[in-house]
Short mmCIF file of C-alpha atoms in Angstrom, two decimals:
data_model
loop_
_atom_site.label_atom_id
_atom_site.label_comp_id
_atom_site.label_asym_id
_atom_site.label_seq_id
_atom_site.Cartn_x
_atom_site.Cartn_y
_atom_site.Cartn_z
CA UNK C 1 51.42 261.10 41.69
CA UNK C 2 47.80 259.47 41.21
CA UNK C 3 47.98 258.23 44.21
CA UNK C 4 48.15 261.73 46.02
CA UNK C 5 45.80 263.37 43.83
CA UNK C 6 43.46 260.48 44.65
CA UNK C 7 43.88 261.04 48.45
CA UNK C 8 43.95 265.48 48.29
CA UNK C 9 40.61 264.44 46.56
CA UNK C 10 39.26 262.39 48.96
CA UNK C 11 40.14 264.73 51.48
CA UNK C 12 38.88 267.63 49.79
CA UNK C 13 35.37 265.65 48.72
CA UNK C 14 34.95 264.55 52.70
CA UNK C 15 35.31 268.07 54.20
CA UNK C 16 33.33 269.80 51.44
CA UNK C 17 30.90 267.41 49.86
CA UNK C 18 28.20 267.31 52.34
CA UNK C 19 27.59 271.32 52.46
CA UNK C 20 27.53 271.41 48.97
CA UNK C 21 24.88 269.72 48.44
CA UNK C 22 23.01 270.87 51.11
CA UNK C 23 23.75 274.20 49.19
CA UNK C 24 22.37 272.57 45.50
CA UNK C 25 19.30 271.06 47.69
CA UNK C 26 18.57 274.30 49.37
CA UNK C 27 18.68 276.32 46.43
CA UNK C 28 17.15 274.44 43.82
CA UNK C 29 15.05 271.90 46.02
CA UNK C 30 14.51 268.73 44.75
CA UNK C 31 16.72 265.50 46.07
CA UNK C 32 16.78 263.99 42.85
CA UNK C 33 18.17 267.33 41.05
CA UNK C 34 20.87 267.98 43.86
CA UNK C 35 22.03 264.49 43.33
CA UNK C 36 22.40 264.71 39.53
CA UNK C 37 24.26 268.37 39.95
CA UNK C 38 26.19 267.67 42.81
CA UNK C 39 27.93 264.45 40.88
CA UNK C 40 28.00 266.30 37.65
CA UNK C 41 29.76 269.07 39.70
CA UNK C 42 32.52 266.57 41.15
CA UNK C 43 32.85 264.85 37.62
CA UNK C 44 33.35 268.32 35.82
CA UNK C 45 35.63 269.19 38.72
CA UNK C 46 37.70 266.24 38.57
CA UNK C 47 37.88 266.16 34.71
CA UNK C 48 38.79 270.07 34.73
CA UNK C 49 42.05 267.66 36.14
CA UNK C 50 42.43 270.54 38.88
CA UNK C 51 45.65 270.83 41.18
CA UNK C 52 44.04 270.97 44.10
CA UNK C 53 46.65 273.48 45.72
CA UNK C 54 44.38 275.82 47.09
CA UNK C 55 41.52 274.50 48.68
CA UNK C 56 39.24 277.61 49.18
CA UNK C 57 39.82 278.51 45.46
CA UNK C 58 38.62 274.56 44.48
CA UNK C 59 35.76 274.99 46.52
CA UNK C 60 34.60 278.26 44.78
CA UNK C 61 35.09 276.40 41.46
CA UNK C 62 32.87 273.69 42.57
CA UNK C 63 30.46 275.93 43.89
CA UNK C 64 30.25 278.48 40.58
CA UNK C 65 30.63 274.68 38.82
CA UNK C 66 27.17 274.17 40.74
CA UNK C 67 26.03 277.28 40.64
CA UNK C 68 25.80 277.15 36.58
CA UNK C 69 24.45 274.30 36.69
CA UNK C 70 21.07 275.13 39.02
CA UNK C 71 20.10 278.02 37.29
CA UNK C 72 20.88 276.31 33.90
CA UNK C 73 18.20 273.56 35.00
CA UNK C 74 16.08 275.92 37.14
CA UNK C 75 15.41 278.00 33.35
CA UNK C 76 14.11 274.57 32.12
CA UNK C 77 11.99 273.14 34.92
CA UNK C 78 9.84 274.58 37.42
CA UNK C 79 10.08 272.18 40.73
CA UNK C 80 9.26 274.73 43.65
CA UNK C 81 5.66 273.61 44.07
CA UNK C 82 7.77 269.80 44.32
CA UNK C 83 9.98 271.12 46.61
CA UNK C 84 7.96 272.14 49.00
CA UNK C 85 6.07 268.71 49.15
CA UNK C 86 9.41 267.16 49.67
CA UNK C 87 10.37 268.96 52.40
CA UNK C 88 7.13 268.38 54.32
CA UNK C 89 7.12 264.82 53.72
CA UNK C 90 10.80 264.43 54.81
CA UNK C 91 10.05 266.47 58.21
CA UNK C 92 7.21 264.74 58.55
CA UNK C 93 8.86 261.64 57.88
CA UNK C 94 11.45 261.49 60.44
CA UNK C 95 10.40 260.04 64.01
CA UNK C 96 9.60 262.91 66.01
CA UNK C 97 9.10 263.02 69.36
CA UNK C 98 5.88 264.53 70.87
CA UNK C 99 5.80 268.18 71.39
CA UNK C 100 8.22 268.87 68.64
CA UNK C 101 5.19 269.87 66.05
CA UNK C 102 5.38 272.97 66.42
CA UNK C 103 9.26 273.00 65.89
CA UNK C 104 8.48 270.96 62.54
CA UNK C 105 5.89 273.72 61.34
CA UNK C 106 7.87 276.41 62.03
CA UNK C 107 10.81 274.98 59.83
CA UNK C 108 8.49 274.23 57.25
CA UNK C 109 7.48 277.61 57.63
CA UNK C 110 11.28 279.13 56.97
CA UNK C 111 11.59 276.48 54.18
CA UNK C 112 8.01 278.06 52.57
CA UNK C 113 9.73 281.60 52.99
CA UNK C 114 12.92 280.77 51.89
CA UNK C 115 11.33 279.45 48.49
CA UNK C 116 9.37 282.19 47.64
CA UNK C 117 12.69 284.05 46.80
CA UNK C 118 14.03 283.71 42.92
CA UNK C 119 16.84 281.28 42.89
CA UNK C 120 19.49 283.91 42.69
CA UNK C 121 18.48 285.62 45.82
CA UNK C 122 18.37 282.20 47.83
CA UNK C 123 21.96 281.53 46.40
CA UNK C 124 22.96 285.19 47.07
CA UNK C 125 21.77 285.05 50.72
CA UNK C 126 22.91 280.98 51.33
CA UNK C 127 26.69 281.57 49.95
CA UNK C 128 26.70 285.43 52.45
CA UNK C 129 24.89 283.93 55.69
CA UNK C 130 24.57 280.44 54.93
CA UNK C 131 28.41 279.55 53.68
CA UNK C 132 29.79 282.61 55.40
CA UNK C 133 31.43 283.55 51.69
CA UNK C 134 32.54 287.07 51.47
CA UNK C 135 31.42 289.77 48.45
CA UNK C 136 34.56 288.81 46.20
CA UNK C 137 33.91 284.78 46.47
CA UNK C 138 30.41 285.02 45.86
CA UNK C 139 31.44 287.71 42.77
CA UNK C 140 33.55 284.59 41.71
CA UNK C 141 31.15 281.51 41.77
CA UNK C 142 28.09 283.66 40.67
CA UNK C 143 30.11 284.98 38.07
CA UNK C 144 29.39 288.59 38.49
CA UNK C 145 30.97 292.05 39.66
CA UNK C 146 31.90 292.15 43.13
CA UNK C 147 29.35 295.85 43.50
CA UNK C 148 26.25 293.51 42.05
CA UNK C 149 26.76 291.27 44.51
CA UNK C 150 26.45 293.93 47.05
CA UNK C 151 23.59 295.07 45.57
CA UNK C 152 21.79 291.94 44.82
CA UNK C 153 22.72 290.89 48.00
CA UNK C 154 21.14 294.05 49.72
CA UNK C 155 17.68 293.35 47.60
CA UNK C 156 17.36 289.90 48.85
CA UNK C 157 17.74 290.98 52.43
CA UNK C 158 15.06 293.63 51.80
CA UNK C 159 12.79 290.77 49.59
CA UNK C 160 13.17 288.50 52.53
CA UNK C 161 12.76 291.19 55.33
CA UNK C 162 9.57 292.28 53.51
CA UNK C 163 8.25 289.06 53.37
CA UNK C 164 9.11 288.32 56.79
CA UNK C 165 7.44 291.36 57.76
CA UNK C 166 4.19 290.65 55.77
CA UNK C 167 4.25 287.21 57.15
CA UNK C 168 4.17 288.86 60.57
CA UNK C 169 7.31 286.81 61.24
CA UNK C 170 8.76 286.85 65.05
CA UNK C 171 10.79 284.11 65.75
CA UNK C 172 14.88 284.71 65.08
CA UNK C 173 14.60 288.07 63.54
CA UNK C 174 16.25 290.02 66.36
CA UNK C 175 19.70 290.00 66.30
CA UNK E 1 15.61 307.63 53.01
CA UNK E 2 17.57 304.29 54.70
CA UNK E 3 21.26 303.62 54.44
CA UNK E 4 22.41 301.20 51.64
CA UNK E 5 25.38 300.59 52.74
CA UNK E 6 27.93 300.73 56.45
CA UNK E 7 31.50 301.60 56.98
CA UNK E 8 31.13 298.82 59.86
CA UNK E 9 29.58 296.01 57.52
CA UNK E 10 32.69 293.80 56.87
CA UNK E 11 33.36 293.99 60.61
CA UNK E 12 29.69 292.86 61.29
CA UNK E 13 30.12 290.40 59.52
CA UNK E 14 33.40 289.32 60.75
CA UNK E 15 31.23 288.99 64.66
CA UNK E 16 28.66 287.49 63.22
CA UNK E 17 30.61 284.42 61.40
CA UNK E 18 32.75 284.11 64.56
CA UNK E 19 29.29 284.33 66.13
CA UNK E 20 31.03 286.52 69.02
CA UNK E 21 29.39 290.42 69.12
CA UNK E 22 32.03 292.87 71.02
CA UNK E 23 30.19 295.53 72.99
CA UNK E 24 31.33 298.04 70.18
CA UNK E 25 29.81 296.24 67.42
CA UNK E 26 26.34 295.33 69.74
CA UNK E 27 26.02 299.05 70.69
CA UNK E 28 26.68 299.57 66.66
CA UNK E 29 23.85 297.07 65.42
CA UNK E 30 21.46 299.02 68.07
CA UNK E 31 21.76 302.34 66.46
CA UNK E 32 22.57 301.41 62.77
CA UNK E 33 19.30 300.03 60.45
CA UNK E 34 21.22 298.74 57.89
CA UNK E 35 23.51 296.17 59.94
CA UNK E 36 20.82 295.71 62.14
CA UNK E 37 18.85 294.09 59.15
CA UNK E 38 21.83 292.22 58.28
CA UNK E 39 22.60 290.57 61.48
CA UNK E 40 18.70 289.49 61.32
CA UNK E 41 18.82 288.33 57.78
CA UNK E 42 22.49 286.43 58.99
CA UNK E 43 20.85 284.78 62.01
CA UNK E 44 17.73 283.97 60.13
CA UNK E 45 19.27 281.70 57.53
CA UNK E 46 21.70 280.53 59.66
CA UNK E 47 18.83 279.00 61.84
CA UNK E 48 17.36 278.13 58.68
CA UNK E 49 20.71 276.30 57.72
CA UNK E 50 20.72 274.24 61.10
CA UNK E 51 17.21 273.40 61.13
CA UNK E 52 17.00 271.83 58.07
CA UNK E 53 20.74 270.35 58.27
CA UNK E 54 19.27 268.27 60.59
CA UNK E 55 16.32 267.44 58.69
CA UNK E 56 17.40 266.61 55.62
CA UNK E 57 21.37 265.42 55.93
CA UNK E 58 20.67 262.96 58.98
CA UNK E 59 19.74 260.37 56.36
CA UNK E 60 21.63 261.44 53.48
CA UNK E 61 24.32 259.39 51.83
CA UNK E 62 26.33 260.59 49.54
CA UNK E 63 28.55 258.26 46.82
CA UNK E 64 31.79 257.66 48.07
CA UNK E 65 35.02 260.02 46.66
CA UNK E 66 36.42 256.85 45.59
CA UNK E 67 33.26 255.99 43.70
CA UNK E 68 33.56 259.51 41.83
CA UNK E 69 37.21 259.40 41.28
CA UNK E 70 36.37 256.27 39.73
CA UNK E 71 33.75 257.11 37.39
CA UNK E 72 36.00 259.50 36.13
CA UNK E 73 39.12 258.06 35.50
CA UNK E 74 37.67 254.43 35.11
CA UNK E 75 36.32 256.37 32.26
CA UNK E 76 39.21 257.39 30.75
CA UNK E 77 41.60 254.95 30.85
CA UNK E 78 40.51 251.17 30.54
CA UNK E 79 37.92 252.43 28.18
CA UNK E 80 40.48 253.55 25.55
CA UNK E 81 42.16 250.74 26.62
CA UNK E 82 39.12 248.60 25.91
CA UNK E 83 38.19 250.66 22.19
CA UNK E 84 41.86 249.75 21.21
CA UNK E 85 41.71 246.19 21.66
CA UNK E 86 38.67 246.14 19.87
CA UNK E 87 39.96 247.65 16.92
CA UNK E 88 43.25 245.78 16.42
CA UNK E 89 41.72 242.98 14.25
CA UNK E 90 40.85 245.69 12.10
CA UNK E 91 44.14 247.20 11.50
CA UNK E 92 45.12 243.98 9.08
CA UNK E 93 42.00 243.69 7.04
CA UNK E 94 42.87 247.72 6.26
CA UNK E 95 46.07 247.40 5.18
CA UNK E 96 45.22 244.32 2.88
CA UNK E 97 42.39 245.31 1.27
CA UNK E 98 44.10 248.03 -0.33
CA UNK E 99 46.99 245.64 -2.21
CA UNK E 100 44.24 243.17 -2.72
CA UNK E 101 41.93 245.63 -4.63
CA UNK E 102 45.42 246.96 -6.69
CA UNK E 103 46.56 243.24 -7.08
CA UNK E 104 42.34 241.73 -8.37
CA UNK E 105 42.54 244.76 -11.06
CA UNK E 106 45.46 244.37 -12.29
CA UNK E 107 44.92 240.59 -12.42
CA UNK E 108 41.60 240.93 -14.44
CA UNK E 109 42.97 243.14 -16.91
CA UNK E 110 46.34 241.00 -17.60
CA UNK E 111 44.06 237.73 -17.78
CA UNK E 112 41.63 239.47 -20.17
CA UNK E 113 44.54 241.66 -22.15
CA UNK E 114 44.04 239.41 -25.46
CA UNK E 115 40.23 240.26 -25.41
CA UNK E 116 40.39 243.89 -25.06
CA UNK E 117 43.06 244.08 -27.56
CA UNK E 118 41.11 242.39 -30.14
CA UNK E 119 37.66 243.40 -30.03
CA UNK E 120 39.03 246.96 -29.72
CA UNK E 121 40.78 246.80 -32.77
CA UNK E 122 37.94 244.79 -35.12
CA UNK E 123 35.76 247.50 -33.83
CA UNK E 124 37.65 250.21 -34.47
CA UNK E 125 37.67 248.63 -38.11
CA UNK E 126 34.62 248.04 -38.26
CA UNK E 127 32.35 251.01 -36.39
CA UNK E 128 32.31 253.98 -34.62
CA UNK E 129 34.29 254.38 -30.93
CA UNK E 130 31.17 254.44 -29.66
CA UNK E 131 30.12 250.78 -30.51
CA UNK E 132 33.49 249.63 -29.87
CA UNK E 133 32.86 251.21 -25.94
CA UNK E 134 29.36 249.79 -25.76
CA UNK E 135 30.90 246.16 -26.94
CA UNK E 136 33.32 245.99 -24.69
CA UNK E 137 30.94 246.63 -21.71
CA UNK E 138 28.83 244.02 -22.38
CA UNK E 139 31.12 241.94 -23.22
CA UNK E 140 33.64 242.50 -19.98
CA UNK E 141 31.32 243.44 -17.79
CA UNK E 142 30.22 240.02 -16.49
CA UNK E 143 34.34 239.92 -16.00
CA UNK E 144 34.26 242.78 -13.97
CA UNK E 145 31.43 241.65 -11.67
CA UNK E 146 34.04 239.69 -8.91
CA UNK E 147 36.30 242.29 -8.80
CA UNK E 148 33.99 245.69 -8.41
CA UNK E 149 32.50 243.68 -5.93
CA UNK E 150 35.65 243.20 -4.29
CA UNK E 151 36.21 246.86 -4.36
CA UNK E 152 32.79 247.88 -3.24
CA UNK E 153 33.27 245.97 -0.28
CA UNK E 154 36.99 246.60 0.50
CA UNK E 155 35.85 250.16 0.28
CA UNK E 156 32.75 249.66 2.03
CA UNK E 157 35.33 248.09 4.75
CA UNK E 158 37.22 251.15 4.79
CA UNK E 159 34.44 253.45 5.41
CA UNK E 160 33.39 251.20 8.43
CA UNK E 161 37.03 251.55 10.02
CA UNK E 162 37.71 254.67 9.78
CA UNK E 163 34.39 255.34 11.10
CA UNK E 164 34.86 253.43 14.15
CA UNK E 165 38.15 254.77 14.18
CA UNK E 166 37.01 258.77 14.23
CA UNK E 167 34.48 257.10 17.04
CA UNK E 168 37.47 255.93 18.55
CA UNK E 169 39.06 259.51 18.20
CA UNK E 170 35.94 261.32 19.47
CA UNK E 171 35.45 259.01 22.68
#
């Protein structure tokens, strides 16, 4: 019986593990933070002692497990001017090969934009576009009404499209 | 005033996570605002996403499943195990120190039963209760010494276990 829970979770932890922390990292961007909640997530998920029969509904519950979590330490510490250094020294710190600069700025760029949206917007607009989660699962891990989420979702789009716009943004806005 | 909403959103959507656009929905996104600003918004995080997938998870390691599964149940389990163990030279000093206590009172009154009986009654004879009490005390109470330190400490013991055992209880 361990034995199979062991491997369902070892299953579940390889397909899913890597976007969600990509997901913690994005949103509350600092390495060392997404490490601590993304193992804190797994622990509390595995000590919740979860039967992992339905995988989409475990992966919610690690997300909203997450999800908590971020904005719980995002009340307490302030780490976006951090974040931003850490993702220009890890672009810059990969080996790049020449003529790729102005690839590099212009993801630093999205990264800059990104930031400069509150937390909940960046998870709104991640878990929608990002995960591909529809308005009921995103209801579920953020812990709110399925209509907020539409319209929290619809305010982030016009936060980030403004910005964009005032940013005189052109690349990948066209559909 | 813009739209805040679409009948066509969910099915938007649906083209833009299969990342297929039917000539319906294309024709759609060219007339409507509001899913036009979606399907921007979608396609700008989504090359967001990629971008810095590549940046930042290319040299990312993560602990291993069986590391966390470990750390879990490891935990649980040989921990308890562990606490139990421990304790188990604790269980006898417990139970004894109870009879013991019973056993060094009962002792010190049965050895010292001719001594109380007499200087209670020549001092009920001869003064008030009161003297008789405050005779006895000094007189026993270098008698009393081994044994109330016996108790203190057997229940000085006590305290400690069950301590350590609501410790136990708690971890």
């Amino acid at each position: 019986m361990e034995e199979n829970s062991r491997k369902i979770w070892e299953e579940f932890y390889n397909r899913y593990s890597r976007p969600l922390w990509f997901y913690i990292y994005k949103i509350c961007g600092d390495e060392n933070m997404a490490d601590d909640i993304f193992q804190e997530s797994c622990y509390r998920l595995l000590r919740a002692q979860p039967t992992i029969l339905n995988e989409n509904h475990m992966k919610s519950y690690l997300y909203k497990i997450a999800f908590r979590m971020i904005i719980d330490r995002k009340r307490r510490i302030k780490v976006e001017k951090r974040a931003v250094e850490e993702e220009k020294r890890r672009y810059k710190g990969r080996n790049h090969k020449q003529g790729q600069e102005s690839g590099i700025l212009f993801s630093l760029d999205m990264e800059r934009i990104f930031k400069l949206l509150k937390p909940r917007e960046r998870t709104l607009l991640w878990l929608a576009y990002g995960e591909g989660y529809s308005y009921s699962e995103i209801a579920e891990i953020t812990e709110t009404k399925e209509n907020s989420v539409k319209v929290k979702l619809f305010r982030a789009r016009k936060e980030l499209a403004n910005i964009l716009r005032k940013k005189e943004y052109k690349g990948g806005m066209e559909p | 005033m813009r739209k805040k909403s679409c009948h066509l959103e969910n099915e938007v959507m649906d083209c833009l996570k299969a990342g297929k656009l039917s000539p319906e929905i294309k024709k759609h996104l060219s007339e409507c605002p509001y899913c036009k600003e979606v399907a921007s918004i979608h396609k700008w995080v989504k090359q967001l996403k990629n971008r810095s997938w590549n940046a930042v998870m290319a040299e990312k390691v993560l602990p291993e499943p069986e590391t966390i599964w470990n750390r879990v149940y490891a935990k649980r389990r040989p921990d308890r195990e562990l606490v139990k163990k421990a304790l188990r030279p604790l269980i006898y000093p417990r139970v004894f120190s109870y009879p013991i206590l019973i056993i060094g009172v009962i002792f010190l009154f049965l050895s010292n039963m001719k001594e109380i009986g007499n200087t209670i009654a020549s001092s009920l004879l001869t003064g008030p209760a009161l003297d008789a009490f405050s005779k006895i005390i000094t007189q026993f109470f270098p008698l009393f010494l081994i044994p109330m330190f016996i108790v203190f400490f057997s229940m000085l013991f006590c305290v400690f276990v069950v301590a350590l055992e609501k410790l136990k209880k708690t971890a």
